[in-house]
Short mmCIF file of C-alpha atoms and ligand atoms in Angstrom, two decimals:
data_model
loop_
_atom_site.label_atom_id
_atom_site.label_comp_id
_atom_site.label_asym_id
_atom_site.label_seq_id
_atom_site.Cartn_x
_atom_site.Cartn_y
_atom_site.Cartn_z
CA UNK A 70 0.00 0.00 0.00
CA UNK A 71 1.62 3.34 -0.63
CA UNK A 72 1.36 6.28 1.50
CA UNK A 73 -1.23 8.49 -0.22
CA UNK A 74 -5.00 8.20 1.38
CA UNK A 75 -6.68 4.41 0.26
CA UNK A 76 -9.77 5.12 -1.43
CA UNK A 77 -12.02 2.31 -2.36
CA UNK A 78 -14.70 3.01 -5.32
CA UNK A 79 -18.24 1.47 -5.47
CA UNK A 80 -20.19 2.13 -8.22
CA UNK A 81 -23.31 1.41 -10.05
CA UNK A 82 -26.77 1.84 -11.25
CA UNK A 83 -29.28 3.15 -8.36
CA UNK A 84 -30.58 0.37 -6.33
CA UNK A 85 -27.96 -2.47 -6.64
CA UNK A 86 -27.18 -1.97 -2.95
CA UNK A 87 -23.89 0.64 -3.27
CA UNK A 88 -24.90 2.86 -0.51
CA UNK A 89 -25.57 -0.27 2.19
CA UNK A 90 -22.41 -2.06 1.42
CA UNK A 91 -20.38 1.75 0.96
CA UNK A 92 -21.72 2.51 4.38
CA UNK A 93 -20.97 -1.06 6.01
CA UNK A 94 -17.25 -0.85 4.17
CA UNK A 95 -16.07 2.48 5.60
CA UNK A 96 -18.33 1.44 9.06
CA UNK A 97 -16.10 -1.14 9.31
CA UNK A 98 -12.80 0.37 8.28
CA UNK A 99 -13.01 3.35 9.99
CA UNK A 100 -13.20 5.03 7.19
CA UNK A 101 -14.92 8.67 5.61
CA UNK A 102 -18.08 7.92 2.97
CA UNK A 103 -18.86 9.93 0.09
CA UNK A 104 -22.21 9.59 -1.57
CA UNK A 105 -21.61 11.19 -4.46
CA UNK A 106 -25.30 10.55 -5.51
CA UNK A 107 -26.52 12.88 -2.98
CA UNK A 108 -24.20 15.79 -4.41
CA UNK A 109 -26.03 15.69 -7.73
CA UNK A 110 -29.73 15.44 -5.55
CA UNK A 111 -28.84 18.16 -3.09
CA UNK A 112 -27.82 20.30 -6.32
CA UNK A 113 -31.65 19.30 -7.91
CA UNK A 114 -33.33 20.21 -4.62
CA UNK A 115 -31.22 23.47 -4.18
CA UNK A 116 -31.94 24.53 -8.20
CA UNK A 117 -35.87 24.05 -7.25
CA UNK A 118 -35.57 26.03 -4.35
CA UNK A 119 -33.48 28.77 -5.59
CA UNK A 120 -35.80 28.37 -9.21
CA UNK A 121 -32.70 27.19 -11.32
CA UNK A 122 -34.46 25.82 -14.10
CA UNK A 123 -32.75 22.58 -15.24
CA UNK A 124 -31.64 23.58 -18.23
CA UNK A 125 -30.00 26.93 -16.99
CA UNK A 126 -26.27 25.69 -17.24
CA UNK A 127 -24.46 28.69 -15.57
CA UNK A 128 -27.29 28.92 -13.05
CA UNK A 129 -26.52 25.36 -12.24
CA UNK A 130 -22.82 25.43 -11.90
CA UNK A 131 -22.53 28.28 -10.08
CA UNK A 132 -24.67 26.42 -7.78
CA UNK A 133 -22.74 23.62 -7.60
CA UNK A 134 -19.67 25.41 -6.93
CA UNK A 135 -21.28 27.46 -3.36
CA UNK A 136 -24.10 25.64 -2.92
CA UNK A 137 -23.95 25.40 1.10
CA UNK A 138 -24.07 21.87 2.04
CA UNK A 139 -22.93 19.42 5.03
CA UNK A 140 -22.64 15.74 5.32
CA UNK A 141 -22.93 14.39 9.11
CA UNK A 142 -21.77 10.98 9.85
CA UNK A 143 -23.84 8.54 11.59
CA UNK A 144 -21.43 7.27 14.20
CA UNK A 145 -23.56 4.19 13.83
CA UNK A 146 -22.89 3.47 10.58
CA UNK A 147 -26.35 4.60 8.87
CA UNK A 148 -26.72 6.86 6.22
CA UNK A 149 -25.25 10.29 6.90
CA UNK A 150 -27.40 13.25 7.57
CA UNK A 151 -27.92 15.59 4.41
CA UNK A 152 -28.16 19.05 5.06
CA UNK A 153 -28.55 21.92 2.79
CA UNK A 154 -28.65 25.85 4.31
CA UNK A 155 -28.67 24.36 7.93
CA UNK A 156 -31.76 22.38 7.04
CA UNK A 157 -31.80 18.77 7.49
CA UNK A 158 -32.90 17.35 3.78
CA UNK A 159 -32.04 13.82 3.88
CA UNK A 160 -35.45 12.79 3.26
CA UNK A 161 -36.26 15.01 1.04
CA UNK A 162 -33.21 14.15 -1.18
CA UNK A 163 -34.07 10.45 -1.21
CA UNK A 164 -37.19 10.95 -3.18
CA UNK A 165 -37.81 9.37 -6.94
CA UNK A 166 -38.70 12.88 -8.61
CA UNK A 167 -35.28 14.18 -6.73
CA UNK A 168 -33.43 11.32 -8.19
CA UNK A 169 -34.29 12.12 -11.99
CA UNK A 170 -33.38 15.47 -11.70
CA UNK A 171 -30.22 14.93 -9.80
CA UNK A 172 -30.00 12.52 -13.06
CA UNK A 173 -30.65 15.22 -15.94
CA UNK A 174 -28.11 17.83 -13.70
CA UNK A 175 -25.77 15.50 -13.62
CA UNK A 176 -25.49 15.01 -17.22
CA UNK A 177 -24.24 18.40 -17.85
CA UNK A 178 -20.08 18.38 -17.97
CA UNK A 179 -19.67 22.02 -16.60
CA UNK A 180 -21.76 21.01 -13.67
CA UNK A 181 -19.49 17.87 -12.95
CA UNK A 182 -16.57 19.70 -13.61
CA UNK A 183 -17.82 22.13 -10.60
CA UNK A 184 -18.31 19.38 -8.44
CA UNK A 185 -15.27 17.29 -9.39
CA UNK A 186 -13.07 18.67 -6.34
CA UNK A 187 -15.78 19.25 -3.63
CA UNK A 188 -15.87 15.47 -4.36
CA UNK A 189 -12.25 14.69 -4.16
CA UNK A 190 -11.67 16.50 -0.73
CA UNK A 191 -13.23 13.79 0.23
CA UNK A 192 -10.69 11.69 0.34
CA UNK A 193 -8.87 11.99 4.03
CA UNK A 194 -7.13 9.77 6.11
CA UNK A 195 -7.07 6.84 7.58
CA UNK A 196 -9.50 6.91 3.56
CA UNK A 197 -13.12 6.69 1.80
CA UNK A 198 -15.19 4.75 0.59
CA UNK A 199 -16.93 6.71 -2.91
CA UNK A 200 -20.01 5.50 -4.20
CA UNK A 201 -21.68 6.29 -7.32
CA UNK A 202 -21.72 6.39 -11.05
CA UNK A 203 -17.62 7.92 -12.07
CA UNK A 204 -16.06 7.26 -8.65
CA UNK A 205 -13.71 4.31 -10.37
CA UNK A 206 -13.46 6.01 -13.58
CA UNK A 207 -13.08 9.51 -13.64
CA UNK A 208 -13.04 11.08 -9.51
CA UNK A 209 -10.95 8.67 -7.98
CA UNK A 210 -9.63 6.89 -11.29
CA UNK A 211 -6.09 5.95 -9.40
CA UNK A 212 -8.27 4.69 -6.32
CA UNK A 213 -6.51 0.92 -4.76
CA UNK A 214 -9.59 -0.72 -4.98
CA UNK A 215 -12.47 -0.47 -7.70
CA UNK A 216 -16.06 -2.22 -7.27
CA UNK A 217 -18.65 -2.02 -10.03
CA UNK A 218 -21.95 -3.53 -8.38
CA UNK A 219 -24.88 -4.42 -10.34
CA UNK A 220 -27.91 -6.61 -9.77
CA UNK A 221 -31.01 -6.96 -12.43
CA UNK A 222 -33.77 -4.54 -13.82
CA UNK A 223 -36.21 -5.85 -11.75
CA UNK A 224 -34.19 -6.94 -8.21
CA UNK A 225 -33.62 -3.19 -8.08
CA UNK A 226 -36.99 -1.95 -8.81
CA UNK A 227 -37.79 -3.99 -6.48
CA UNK A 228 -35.76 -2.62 -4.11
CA UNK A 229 -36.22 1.34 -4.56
CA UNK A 230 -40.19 0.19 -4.17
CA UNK A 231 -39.41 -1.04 -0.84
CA UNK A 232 -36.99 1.98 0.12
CA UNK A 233 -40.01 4.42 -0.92
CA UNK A 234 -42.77 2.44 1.04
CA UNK A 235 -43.71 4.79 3.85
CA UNK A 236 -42.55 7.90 2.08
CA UNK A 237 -45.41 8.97 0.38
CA UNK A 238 -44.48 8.06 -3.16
CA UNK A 239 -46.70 5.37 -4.23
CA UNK A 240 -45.68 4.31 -7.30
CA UNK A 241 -46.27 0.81 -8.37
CA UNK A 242 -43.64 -1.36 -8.87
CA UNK A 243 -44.46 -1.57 -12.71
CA UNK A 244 -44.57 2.49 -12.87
CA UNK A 245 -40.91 2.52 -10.54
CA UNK A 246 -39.20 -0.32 -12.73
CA UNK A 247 -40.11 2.03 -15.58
CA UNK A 248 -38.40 4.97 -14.48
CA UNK A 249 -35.38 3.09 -13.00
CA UNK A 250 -34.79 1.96 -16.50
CA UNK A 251 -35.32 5.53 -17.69
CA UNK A 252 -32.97 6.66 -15.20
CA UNK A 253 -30.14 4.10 -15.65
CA UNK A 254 -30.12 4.83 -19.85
CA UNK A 255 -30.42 8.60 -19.01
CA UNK A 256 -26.97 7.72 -17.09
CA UNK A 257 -25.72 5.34 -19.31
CA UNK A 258 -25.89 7.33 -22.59
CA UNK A 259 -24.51 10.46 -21.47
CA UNK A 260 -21.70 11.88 -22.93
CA UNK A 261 -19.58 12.85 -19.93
CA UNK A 262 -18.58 10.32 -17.20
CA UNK A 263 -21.20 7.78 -18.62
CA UNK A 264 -22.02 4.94 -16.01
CA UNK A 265 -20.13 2.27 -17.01
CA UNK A 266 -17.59 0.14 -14.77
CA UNK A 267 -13.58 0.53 -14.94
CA UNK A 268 -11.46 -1.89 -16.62
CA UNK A 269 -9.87 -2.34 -13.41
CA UNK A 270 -12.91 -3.06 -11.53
CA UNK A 271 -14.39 -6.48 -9.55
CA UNK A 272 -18.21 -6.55 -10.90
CA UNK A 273 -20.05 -8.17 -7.98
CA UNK A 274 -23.50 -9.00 -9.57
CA UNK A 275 -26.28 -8.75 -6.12
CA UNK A 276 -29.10 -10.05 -8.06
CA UNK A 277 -28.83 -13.27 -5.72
CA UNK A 278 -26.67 -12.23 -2.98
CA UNK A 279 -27.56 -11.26 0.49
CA UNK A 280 -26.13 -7.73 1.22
CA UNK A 281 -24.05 -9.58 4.13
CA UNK A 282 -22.16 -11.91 0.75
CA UNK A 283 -22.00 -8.91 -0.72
CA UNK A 284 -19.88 -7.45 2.57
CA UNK A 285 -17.88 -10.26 2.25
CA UNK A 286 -16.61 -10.44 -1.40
CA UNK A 287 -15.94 -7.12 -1.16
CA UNK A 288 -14.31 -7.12 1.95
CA UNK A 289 -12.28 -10.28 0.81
CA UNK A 290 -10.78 -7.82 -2.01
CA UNK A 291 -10.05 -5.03 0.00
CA UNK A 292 -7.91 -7.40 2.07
CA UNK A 293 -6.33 -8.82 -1.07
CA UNK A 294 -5.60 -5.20 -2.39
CA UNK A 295 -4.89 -3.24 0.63
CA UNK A 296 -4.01 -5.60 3.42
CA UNK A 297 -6.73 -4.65 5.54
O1 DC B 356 -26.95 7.22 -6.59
P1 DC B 356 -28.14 8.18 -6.67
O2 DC B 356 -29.40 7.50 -7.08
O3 DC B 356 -28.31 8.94 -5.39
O4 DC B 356 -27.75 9.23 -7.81
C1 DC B 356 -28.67 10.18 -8.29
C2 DC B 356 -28.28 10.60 -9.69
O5 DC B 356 -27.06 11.35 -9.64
C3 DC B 356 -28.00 9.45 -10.66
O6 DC B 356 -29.16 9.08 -11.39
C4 DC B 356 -26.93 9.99 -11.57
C5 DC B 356 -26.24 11.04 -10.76
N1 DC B 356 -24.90 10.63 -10.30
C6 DC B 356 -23.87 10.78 -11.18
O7 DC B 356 -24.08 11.18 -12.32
N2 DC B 356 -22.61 10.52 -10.79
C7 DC B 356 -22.36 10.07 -9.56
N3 DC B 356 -21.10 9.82 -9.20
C8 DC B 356 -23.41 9.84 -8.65
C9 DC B 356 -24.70 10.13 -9.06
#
């Protein structure tokens, strides 16, 4: 392992499970989490608020550049606490309409360019844990350790439907599994930082896997790769 910070990537399409086994991996190694998925929401919610229409490019990068935002660890190894202008959004951020907009922001390059090193100061010792669509391939493209995690269409429909269940959104599964797939070509086919996985990267399909044989594979690499 060399001296500079170990950062381990974990990217993917939404609902394959990054954030659960992100959140578990730096839980258990002590290490910072970036949700880089939440950057591109908190910049959708913050355009709606300050009426930044989404197709108002210097509008939105300006934004993205001082938009006033904190992340606030969960000591116990949940999700971190989201908050935008001293307001606690992390609800808010987690909804479906957030997510496609945080989806058509983030396909604009001058907006990812602004966000490019807010993301990178990220990466502190004892080191991160990234998840999201470019972590392995473009943010952290020299990072020791590179996971690409996927599961099927449907297991992650599936799994969003269960996420939103309680929050109001009542899609049906057949209406969410249809904007998933909307969602995932919308971040597929874009020109800049397309989701896609790094050469260098261990795909780890969850289709069938419990999150916990998830944990393991990936931890089993990380000890491989980083001796930890
Ligand atoms: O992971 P998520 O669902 O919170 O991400 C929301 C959107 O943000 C996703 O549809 C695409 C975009 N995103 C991105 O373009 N690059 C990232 N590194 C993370 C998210």
């Amino acid at each position: 392992m060399s001296d500079k910070v170990p950062v381990i990537t974990v990217d993917g399409p939404g609902g394959a499970g990054k954030g659960t086994l992100s959140q578990m991996l730096a839980t258990d190694l002590g290490f910072h989490y970036l949700d880089s998925g939440a950057l591109y929401r908190l910049l959708a919610l913050a355009a709606k608020r300050h009426k930044v229409s989404l197709d108002n490019v210097e509008g939105l990068t300006v934004l993205a550049g001082h938009m006033d935002i904190t992340f606030e660890m969960d000591p116990e190894g949940g999700r971190p606490t989201v908050v935008l202008e001293s307001e606690d959004v992390s609800s808010l951020v987690r909804s479906e309409e957030i997510g496609k907009d945080a989806s058509i922001v983030a396909a604009i390059p001058e907006v990812r360019q602004a966000l490019l090193q807010r993301q990178q100061a990220f990466a502190q010792a004892p080191g991160l844990v990234a998840d999201g669509r470019d972590m392995g391939t473009v943010v952290f493209a020299n990072a020791e350790v590179k996971i690409f995690l996927t599961a099927s269409p449907g297991e992650r429909a599936k799994r969003r439907h269960k996420q939103l269940i309680g929050k109001e959104e009542n899609d049906s599964l057949a209406a969410l599994a249809n904007k998933v797939r909307q969602r995932d070509e919308r971040d597929e086919r874009r020109l800049v930082s397309p989701l896609r996985s790094a050469d260098d990267a261990l795909t780890l399909d969850s289709t069938e896997l419990s999150i916990s044989e998830v944990f393991a594979q990936a931890r089993t690499l990380i000890r491989d790769k980083l001796s930890l």
